[in-house]
Amino acid sequence: DVQLVESGGGLVQPGGSLRLSCAASGFTLRSYWMTWVRQAPGKGLEWVANIRQDGSEKVYVDSVKGRFTISRDNAKNSLFLQLNSLRVEDTAVYYCARDVGYAVDFWGQGTLVTVSS
Amino acid sequence: IVLTQSPGTLSLSPGERATLSCRTSQSVATKYIAWYQHKPGQAPRLLFSGASIRATGIPDRFSGSGSGTDFTLTISRLEPEDFVVYYCQYYGQTFGQGTKVEVK
């Protein structure tokens, strides 16, 4: 079965950093684009970033450009999201998800990032 | 491209038909539209890709349709577990703001 398990969330002060990880199993990670999506408290889903199978192409939503970095290690079946210069408005549940071309077919359960002083 | 979902909240009774709308700010190819169901505390679930291609395991009471700028998710007869939030998505990126289906 396809499984995506996020980790690395937590409480961080504004301006701080976190690194989120996503462990993938049950499929060949290197065959898929992968995506991060977030949901702020009481808000809807927001696509954050995605990355090509070999890591050669990365796309970000404007609000995180220059602050967040998506990466992957196919050998370790892992996806990452480095969050720098965090803002209060980055507080959200962050989901790792598998991209199947203009849609996302499997999602993890999410990891909560709280940015607060 | 901006996605506008309507209504924001849909109040219906079990057994009724639900019609959810997703409008795009300009015409898009149907292959770029996806629909998701999101239950509180759970991971979102893909319902449709390509506007109308039902994902694995999705009951046939759910249907997706539309073209151009107007796309629709229809639930023919609402079951208790269907009273949650639904999102449309464009190009695997931009989401609509969601429609909450609640019990009337």
PDB file of C-alpha atoms in Angstrom:
ATOM      1  CA  ASP A   1       0.000   0.000   0.000  1.00  0.00           C
ATOM      2  CA  VAL A   2       1.075   3.544  -0.714  1.00  0.00           C
ATOM      3  CA  GLN A   3       2.081   5.363   2.456  1.00  0.00           C
ATOM      4  CA  LEU A   4       3.344   8.886   3.053  1.00  0.00           C
ATOM      5  CA  VAL A   5       4.366   9.814   6.578  1.00  0.00           C
ATOM      6  CA  GLU A   6       5.343  13.383   7.428  1.00  0.00           C
ATOM      7  CA  SER A   7       7.471  14.433  10.363  1.00  0.00           C
ATOM      8  CA  GLY A   8       9.418  17.422  11.608  1.00  0.00           C
ATOM      9  CA  GLY A   9       6.634  19.805  12.506  1.00  0.00           C
ATOM     10  CA  GLY A  10       6.546  21.730  15.745  1.00  0.00           C
ATOM     11  CA  LEU A  11       6.530  25.116  17.426  1.00  0.00           C
ATOM     12  CA  VAL A  12       8.994  27.699  16.144  1.00  0.00           C
ATOM     13  CA  GLN A  13       9.422  31.427  16.638  1.00  0.00           C
ATOM     14  CA  PRO A  14       8.937  33.899  13.805  1.00  0.00           C
ATOM     15  CA  GLY A  15      12.098  34.042  11.729  1.00  0.00           C
ATOM     16  CA  GLY A  16      13.018  30.490  12.659  1.00  0.00           C
ATOM     17  CA  SER A  17      13.499  27.374  10.577  1.00  0.00           C
ATOM     18  CA  LEU A  18      12.181  23.839  10.363  1.00  0.00           C
ATOM     19  CA  ARG A  19      12.834  20.890   8.085  1.00  0.00           C
ATOM     20  CA  LEU A  20       9.894  18.693   7.234  1.00  0.00           C
ATOM     21  CA  SER A  21      10.401  15.140   6.050  1.00  0.00           C
ATOM     22  CA  CYS A  22       8.105  12.729   4.266  1.00  0.00           C
ATOM     23  CA  ALA A  23       8.846   9.008   4.212  1.00  0.00           C
ATOM     24  CA  ALA A  24       7.361   7.276   1.184  1.00  0.00           C
ATOM     25  CA  SER A  25       6.654   3.562   0.859  1.00  0.00           C
ATOM     26  CA  GLY A  26       4.602   1.212  -1.269  1.00  0.00           C
ATOM     27  CA  PHE A  27       5.602   2.810  -4.584  1.00  0.00           C
ATOM     28  CA  THR A  28       8.666   3.876  -6.535  1.00  0.00           C
ATOM     29  CA  LEU A  29       9.295   7.434  -5.403  1.00  0.00           C
ATOM     30  CA  ARG A  30      11.660   8.254  -8.263  1.00  0.00           C
ATOM     31  CA  SER A  31       8.820   7.749 -10.757  1.00  0.00           C
ATOM     32  CA  TYR A  32       6.657  10.613  -9.475  1.00  0.00           C
ATOM     33  CA  TRP A  33       6.576  14.343  -9.087  1.00  0.00           C
ATOM     34  CA  MET A  34       5.891  15.085  -5.413  1.00  0.00           C
ATOM     35  CA  THR A  35       4.028  17.936  -3.782  1.00  0.00           C
ATOM     36  CA  TRP A  36       3.612  19.780  -0.496  1.00  0.00           C
ATOM     37  CA  VAL A  37       0.209  21.256   0.361  1.00  0.00           C
ATOM     38  CA  ARG A  38      -0.717  23.118   3.532  1.00  0.00           C
ATOM     39  CA  GLN A  39      -3.847  24.064   5.413  1.00  0.00           C
ATOM     40  CA  ALA A  40      -3.830  26.951   7.857  1.00  0.00           C
ATOM     41  CA  PRO A  41      -6.224  26.753  10.826  1.00  0.00           C
ATOM     42  CA  GLY A  42      -9.775  27.352   9.658  1.00  0.00           C
ATOM     43  CA  LYS A  43      -8.660  27.870   6.062  1.00  0.00           C
ATOM     44  CA  GLY A  44      -8.661  25.887   2.839  1.00  0.00           C
ATOM     45  CA  LEU A  45      -5.972  23.900   1.105  1.00  0.00           C
ATOM     46  CA  GLU A  46      -3.016  25.757  -0.385  1.00  0.00           C
ATOM     47  CA  TRP A  47      -0.505  24.204  -2.749  1.00  0.00           C
ATOM     48  CA  VAL A  48       3.035  25.069  -1.599  1.00  0.00           C
ATOM     49  CA  ALA A  49       5.574  23.440  -3.920  1.00  0.00           C
ATOM     50  CA  ASN A  50       6.335  20.486  -6.112  1.00  0.00           C
ATOM     51  CA  ILE A  51       9.430  18.772  -7.472  1.00  0.00           C
ATOM     52  CA  ARG A  52      10.202  16.727 -10.569  1.00  0.00           C
ATOM     53  CA  GLN A  53      11.146  13.069 -10.295  1.00  0.00           C
ATOM     54  CA  ASP A  54      14.887  13.724 -10.455  1.00  0.00           C
ATOM     55  CA  GLY A  55      14.781  16.976  -8.510  1.00  0.00           C
ATOM     56  CA  SER A  56      15.777  19.038 -11.547  1.00  0.00           C
ATOM     57  CA  GLU A  57      12.654  21.209 -11.509  1.00  0.00           C
ATOM     58  CA  LYS A  58      11.033  22.829  -8.495  1.00  0.00           C
ATOM     59  CA  VAL A  59       7.984  25.096  -8.445  1.00  0.00           C
ATOM     60  CA  TYR A  60       6.783  27.229  -5.538  1.00  0.00           C
ATOM     61  CA  VAL A  61       3.777  29.341  -4.645  1.00  0.00           C
ATOM     62  CA  ASP A  62       4.772  33.015  -4.625  1.00  0.00           C
ATOM     63  CA  SER A  63       4.286  33.431  -0.874  1.00  0.00           C
ATOM     64  CA  VAL A  64       7.107  30.994  -0.032  1.00  0.00           C
ATOM     65  CA  LYS A  65       9.606  31.696  -2.820  1.00  0.00           C
ATOM     66  CA  GLY A  66      13.042  32.403  -1.425  1.00  0.00           C
ATOM     67  CA  ARG A  67      12.098  31.048   2.011  1.00  0.00           C
ATOM     68  CA  PHE A  68      11.113  27.411   1.443  1.00  0.00           C
ATOM     69  CA  THR A  69      13.104  24.754  -0.408  1.00  0.00           C
ATOM     70  CA  ILE A  70      11.723  21.446  -1.607  1.00  0.00           C
ATOM     71  CA  SER A  71      14.100  18.546  -2.140  1.00  0.00           C
ATOM     72  CA  ARG A  72      14.126  14.776  -2.351  1.00  0.00           C
ATOM     73  CA  ASP A  73      16.340  11.745  -1.833  1.00  0.00           C
ATOM     74  CA  ASN A  74      14.995   8.975  -4.028  1.00  0.00           C
ATOM     75  CA  ALA A  75      17.531   6.491  -2.686  1.00  0.00           C
ATOM     76  CA  LYS A  76      16.098   7.012   0.791  1.00  0.00           C
ATOM     77  CA  ASN A  77      12.478   7.258  -0.383  1.00  0.00           C
ATOM     78  CA  SER A  78      12.194  10.681   1.169  1.00  0.00           C
ATOM     79  CA  LEU A  79      10.824  14.113   0.380  1.00  0.00           C
ATOM     80  CA  PHE A  80      11.784  17.240   2.280  1.00  0.00           C
ATOM     81  CA  LEU A  81      10.643  20.811   2.774  1.00  0.00           C
ATOM     82  CA  GLN A  82      13.065  23.272   4.352  1.00  0.00           C
ATOM     83  CA  LEU A  83      11.173  26.173   5.908  1.00  0.00           C
ATOM     84  CA  ASN A  84      13.241  29.305   6.617  1.00  0.00           C
ATOM     85  CA  SER A  85      12.327  32.827   7.722  1.00  0.00           C
ATOM     86  CA  LEU A  86       9.054  31.493   9.053  1.00  0.00           C
ATOM     87  CA  ARG A  87       6.132  33.838   9.550  1.00  0.00           C
ATOM     88  CA  VAL A  88       3.033  33.563  11.702  1.00  0.00           C
ATOM     89  CA  GLU A  89       1.008  33.081   8.526  1.00  0.00           C
ATOM     90  CA  ASP A  90       2.982  29.919   7.718  1.00  0.00           C
ATOM     91  CA  THR A  91       1.229  28.191  10.615  1.00  0.00           C
ATOM     92  CA  ALA A  92      -0.524  25.197   9.053  1.00  0.00           C
ATOM     93  CA  VAL A  93      -0.745  21.467   8.695  1.00  0.00           C
ATOM     94  CA  TYR A  94       1.691  20.506   5.953  1.00  0.00           C
ATOM     95  CA  TYR A  95       0.820  17.527   3.764  1.00  0.00           C
ATOM     96  CA  CYS A  96       3.164  15.540   1.587  1.00  0.00           C
ATOM     97  CA  ALA A  97       1.444  14.154  -1.502  1.00  0.00           C
ATOM     98  CA  ARG A  98       2.079  12.173  -4.685  1.00  0.00           C
ATOM     99  CA  ASP A  99       1.547  14.022  -7.935  1.00  0.00           C
ATOM    100  CA  VAL A 100       0.041  12.105 -10.846  1.00  0.00           C
ATOM    101  CA  GLY A 101      -0.030  14.881 -13.378  1.00  0.00           C
ATOM    102  CA  TYR A 102      -2.415  17.743 -12.614  1.00  0.00           C
ATOM    103  CA  ALA A 103      -3.784  15.932  -9.555  1.00  0.00           C
ATOM    104  CA  VAL A 104      -2.615  14.440  -6.295  1.00  0.00           C
ATOM    105  CA  ASP A 105      -3.661  10.881  -5.619  1.00  0.00           C
ATOM    106  CA  PHE A 106      -2.157  10.009  -2.233  1.00  0.00           C
ATOM    107  CA  TRP A 107      -1.645  12.245   0.769  1.00  0.00           C
ATOM    108  CA  GLY A 108       0.041  11.834   4.114  1.00  0.00           C
ATOM    109  CA  GLN A 109      -1.737  12.620   7.375  1.00  0.00           C
ATOM    110  CA  GLY A 110       0.141  15.895   7.745  1.00  0.00           C
ATOM    111  CA  THR A 111       2.463  17.525  10.246  1.00  0.00           C
ATOM    112  CA  LEU A 112       1.604  20.694  12.160  1.00  0.00           C
ATOM    113  CA  VAL A 113       3.853  23.718  12.005  1.00  0.00           C
ATOM    114  CA  THR A 114       3.093  26.477  14.491  1.00  0.00           C
ATOM    115  CA  VAL A 115       4.906  29.791  14.174  1.00  0.00           C
ATOM    116  CA  SER A 116       4.455  31.857  17.299  1.00  0.00           C
ATOM    117  CA  SER A 117       6.427  33.891  19.792  1.00  0.00           C
TER     118      SER A 117
ATOM    119  CA  ILE B   1      -5.937  31.416 -12.865  1.00  0.00           C
ATOM    120  CA  VAL B   2      -8.377  31.858  -9.979  1.00  0.00           C
ATOM    121  CA  LEU B   3     -10.838  29.147  -8.951  1.00  0.00           C
ATOM    122  CA  THR B   4     -14.131  30.183  -7.405  1.00  0.00           C
ATOM    123  CA  GLN B   5     -16.230  27.537  -5.726  1.00  0.00           C
ATOM    124  CA  SER B   6     -19.897  28.008  -4.965  1.00  0.00           C
ATOM    125  CA  PRO B   7     -21.735  27.923  -2.783  1.00  0.00           C
ATOM    126  CA  GLY B   8     -19.444  28.322   0.201  1.00  0.00           C
ATOM    127  CA  THR B   9     -21.798  26.168   2.246  1.00  0.00           C
ATOM    128  CA  LEU B  10     -24.469  23.814   0.960  1.00  0.00           C
ATOM    129  CA  SER B  11     -27.173  22.738   3.429  1.00  0.00           C
ATOM    130  CA  LEU B  12     -28.912  19.550   2.407  1.00  0.00           C
ATOM    131  CA  SER B  13     -30.446  16.422   3.879  1.00  0.00           C
ATOM    132  CA  PRO B  14     -29.231  12.847   3.501  1.00  0.00           C
ATOM    133  CA  GLY B  15     -30.563  11.348   0.296  1.00  0.00           C
ATOM    134  CA  GLU B  16     -30.685  14.688  -1.500  1.00  0.00           C
ATOM    135  CA  ARG B  17     -28.658  15.644  -4.548  1.00  0.00           C
ATOM    136  CA  ALA B  18     -25.677  17.980  -4.145  1.00  0.00           C
ATOM    137  CA  THR B  19     -24.354  20.157  -6.949  1.00  0.00           C
ATOM    138  CA  LEU B  20     -21.039  21.931  -6.322  1.00  0.00           C
ATOM    139  CA  SER B  21     -19.625  24.474  -8.735  1.00  0.00           C
ATOM    140  CA  CYS B  22     -16.050  25.402  -9.577  1.00  0.00           C
ATOM    141  CA  ARG B  23     -15.485  28.279 -11.949  1.00  0.00           C
ATOM    142  CA  THR B  24     -12.107  29.250 -13.392  1.00  0.00           C
ATOM    143  CA  SER B  25     -11.161  32.816 -14.243  1.00  0.00           C
ATOM    144  CA  GLN B  26     -10.343  31.765 -17.808  1.00  0.00           C
ATOM    145  CA  SER B  27     -11.020  28.760 -19.944  1.00  0.00           C
ATOM    146  CA  VAL B  28      -8.927  25.715 -19.073  1.00  0.00           C
ATOM    147  CA  ALA B  29      -8.490  22.233 -20.447  1.00  0.00           C
ATOM    148  CA  THR B  30     -10.508  19.625 -18.593  1.00  0.00           C
ATOM    149  CA  LYS B  31      -7.386  17.582 -17.918  1.00  0.00           C
ATOM    150  CA  TYR B  32      -6.239  20.250 -15.478  1.00  0.00           C
ATOM    151  CA  ILE B  33      -9.229  20.050 -13.089  1.00  0.00           C
ATOM    152  CA  ALA B  34      -9.300  17.776 -10.053  1.00  0.00           C
ATOM    153  CA  TRP B  35     -11.747  17.403  -7.156  1.00  0.00           C
ATOM    154  CA  TYR B  36     -10.989  16.370  -3.581  1.00  0.00           C
ATOM    155  CA  GLN B  37     -12.949  15.461  -0.483  1.00  0.00           C
ATOM    156  CA  HIS B  38     -11.526  16.497   2.881  1.00  0.00           C
ATOM    157  CA  LYS B  39     -12.800  15.149   6.160  1.00  0.00           C
ATOM    158  CA  PRO B  40     -11.665  16.856   9.388  1.00  0.00           C
ATOM    159  CA  GLY B  41      -8.501  15.362  10.800  1.00  0.00           C
ATOM    160  CA  GLN B  42      -7.901  13.196   7.756  1.00  0.00           C
ATOM    161  CA  ALA B  43      -5.853  13.419   4.616  1.00  0.00           C
ATOM    162  CA  PRO B  44      -7.732  14.806   1.619  1.00  0.00           C
ATOM    163  CA  ARG B  45      -8.940  12.213  -0.882  1.00  0.00           C
ATOM    164  CA  LEU B  46      -8.825  12.508  -4.652  1.00  0.00           C
ATOM    165  CA  LEU B  47     -12.279  12.138  -6.186  1.00  0.00           C
ATOM    166  CA  PHE B  48     -11.695  13.088  -9.820  1.00  0.00           C
ATOM    167  CA  SER B  49      -8.861  13.983 -12.106  1.00  0.00           C
ATOM    168  CA  GLY B  50      -9.344  15.300 -15.611  1.00  0.00           C
ATOM    169  CA  ALA B  51     -12.629  16.809 -14.386  1.00  0.00           C
ATOM    170  CA  SER B  52     -14.538  13.539 -14.724  1.00  0.00           C
ATOM    171  CA  ILE B  53     -12.173  10.571 -14.293  1.00  0.00           C
ATOM    172  CA  ARG B  54     -13.247   8.916 -11.062  1.00  0.00           C
ATOM    173  CA  ALA B  55     -10.393   7.900  -8.773  1.00  0.00           C
ATOM    174  CA  THR B  56     -10.022   4.380  -7.476  1.00  0.00           C
ATOM    175  CA  GLY B  57     -12.598   3.424  -4.868  1.00  0.00           C
ATOM    176  CA  ILE B  58     -14.842   6.458  -5.320  1.00  0.00           C
ATOM    177  CA  PRO B  59     -18.537   5.484  -5.265  1.00  0.00           C
ATOM    178  CA  ASP B  60     -20.521   6.092  -8.422  1.00  0.00           C
ATOM    179  CA  ARG B  61     -22.908   8.433  -6.631  1.00  0.00           C
ATOM    180  CA  PHE B  62     -20.114  10.963  -7.195  1.00  0.00           C
ATOM    181  CA  SER B  63     -19.722  12.414 -10.689  1.00  0.00           C
ATOM    182  CA  GLY B  64     -17.624  15.165 -12.204  1.00  0.00           C
ATOM    183  CA  SER B  65     -18.368  17.187 -15.313  1.00  0.00           C
ATOM    184  CA  GLY B  66     -17.770  20.451 -17.070  1.00  0.00           C
ATOM    185  CA  SER B  67     -15.592  22.256 -19.546  1.00  0.00           C
ATOM    186  CA  GLY B  68     -14.229  25.678 -20.335  1.00  0.00           C
ATOM    187  CA  THR B  69     -14.695  27.732 -17.179  1.00  0.00           C
ATOM    188  CA  ASP B  70     -17.489  25.799 -15.481  1.00  0.00           C
ATOM    189  CA  PHE B  71     -16.971  22.525 -13.672  1.00  0.00           C
ATOM    190  CA  THR B  72     -19.334  20.608 -11.442  1.00  0.00           C
ATOM    191  CA  LEU B  73     -19.121  17.933  -8.776  1.00  0.00           C
ATOM    192  CA  THR B  74     -22.413  16.132  -8.251  1.00  0.00           C
ATOM    193  CA  ILE B  75     -23.342  13.770  -5.451  1.00  0.00           C
ATOM    194  CA  SER B  76     -26.512  12.027  -6.548  1.00  0.00           C
ATOM    195  CA  ARG B  77     -27.744  10.902  -3.132  1.00  0.00           C
ATOM    196  CA  LEU B  78     -25.968  12.200  -0.059  1.00  0.00           C
ATOM    197  CA  GLU B  79     -24.793   9.645   2.466  1.00  0.00           C
ATOM    198  CA  PRO B  80     -23.947  10.683   6.059  1.00  0.00           C
ATOM    199  CA  GLU B  81     -20.203  10.440   5.364  1.00  0.00           C
ATOM    200  CA  ASP B  82     -20.485  12.916   2.464  1.00  0.00           C
ATOM    201  CA  PHE B  83     -21.124  15.908   4.722  1.00  0.00           C
ATOM    202  CA  VAL B  84     -17.608  17.345   4.605  1.00  0.00           C
ATOM    203  CA  VAL B  85     -15.584  19.847   2.562  1.00  0.00           C
ATOM    204  CA  TYR B  86     -14.850  19.599  -1.163  1.00  0.00           C
ATOM    205  CA  TYR B  87     -12.145  21.376  -3.171  1.00  0.00           C
ATOM    206  CA  CYS B  88     -11.434  21.786  -6.827  1.00  0.00           C
ATOM    207  CA  GLN B  89      -7.881  22.250  -8.078  1.00  0.00           C
ATOM    208  CA  TYR B  90      -6.280  23.535 -11.261  1.00  0.00           C
ATOM    209  CA  TYR B  91      -3.065  22.202 -12.777  1.00  0.00           C
ATOM    210  CA  GLY B  92      -2.165  20.287  -9.648  1.00  0.00           C
ATOM    211  CA  GLN B  93      -1.568  23.623  -7.949  1.00  0.00           C
ATOM    212  CA  THR B  94      -4.220  26.277  -7.321  1.00  0.00           C
ATOM    213  CA  PHE B  95      -7.153  25.242  -5.122  1.00  0.00           C
ATOM    214  CA  GLY B  96     -10.598  26.743  -4.876  1.00  0.00           C
ATOM    215  CA  GLN B  97     -11.659  27.978  -1.458  1.00  0.00           C
ATOM    216  CA  GLY B  98     -13.812  24.918  -0.822  1.00  0.00           C
ATOM    217  CA  THR B  99     -17.491  24.076  -0.424  1.00  0.00           C
ATOM    218  CA  LYS B 100     -18.737  22.709   2.863  1.00  0.00           C
ATOM    219  CA  VAL B 101     -21.676  20.316   2.591  1.00  0.00           C
ATOM    220  CA  GLU B 102     -23.581  20.371   5.867  1.00  0.00           C
ATOM    221  CA  VAL B 103     -26.649  18.648   7.225  1.00  0.00           C
ATOM    222  CA  LYS B 104     -29.751  20.767   6.924  1.00  0.00           C
TER     223      LYS B 104
END
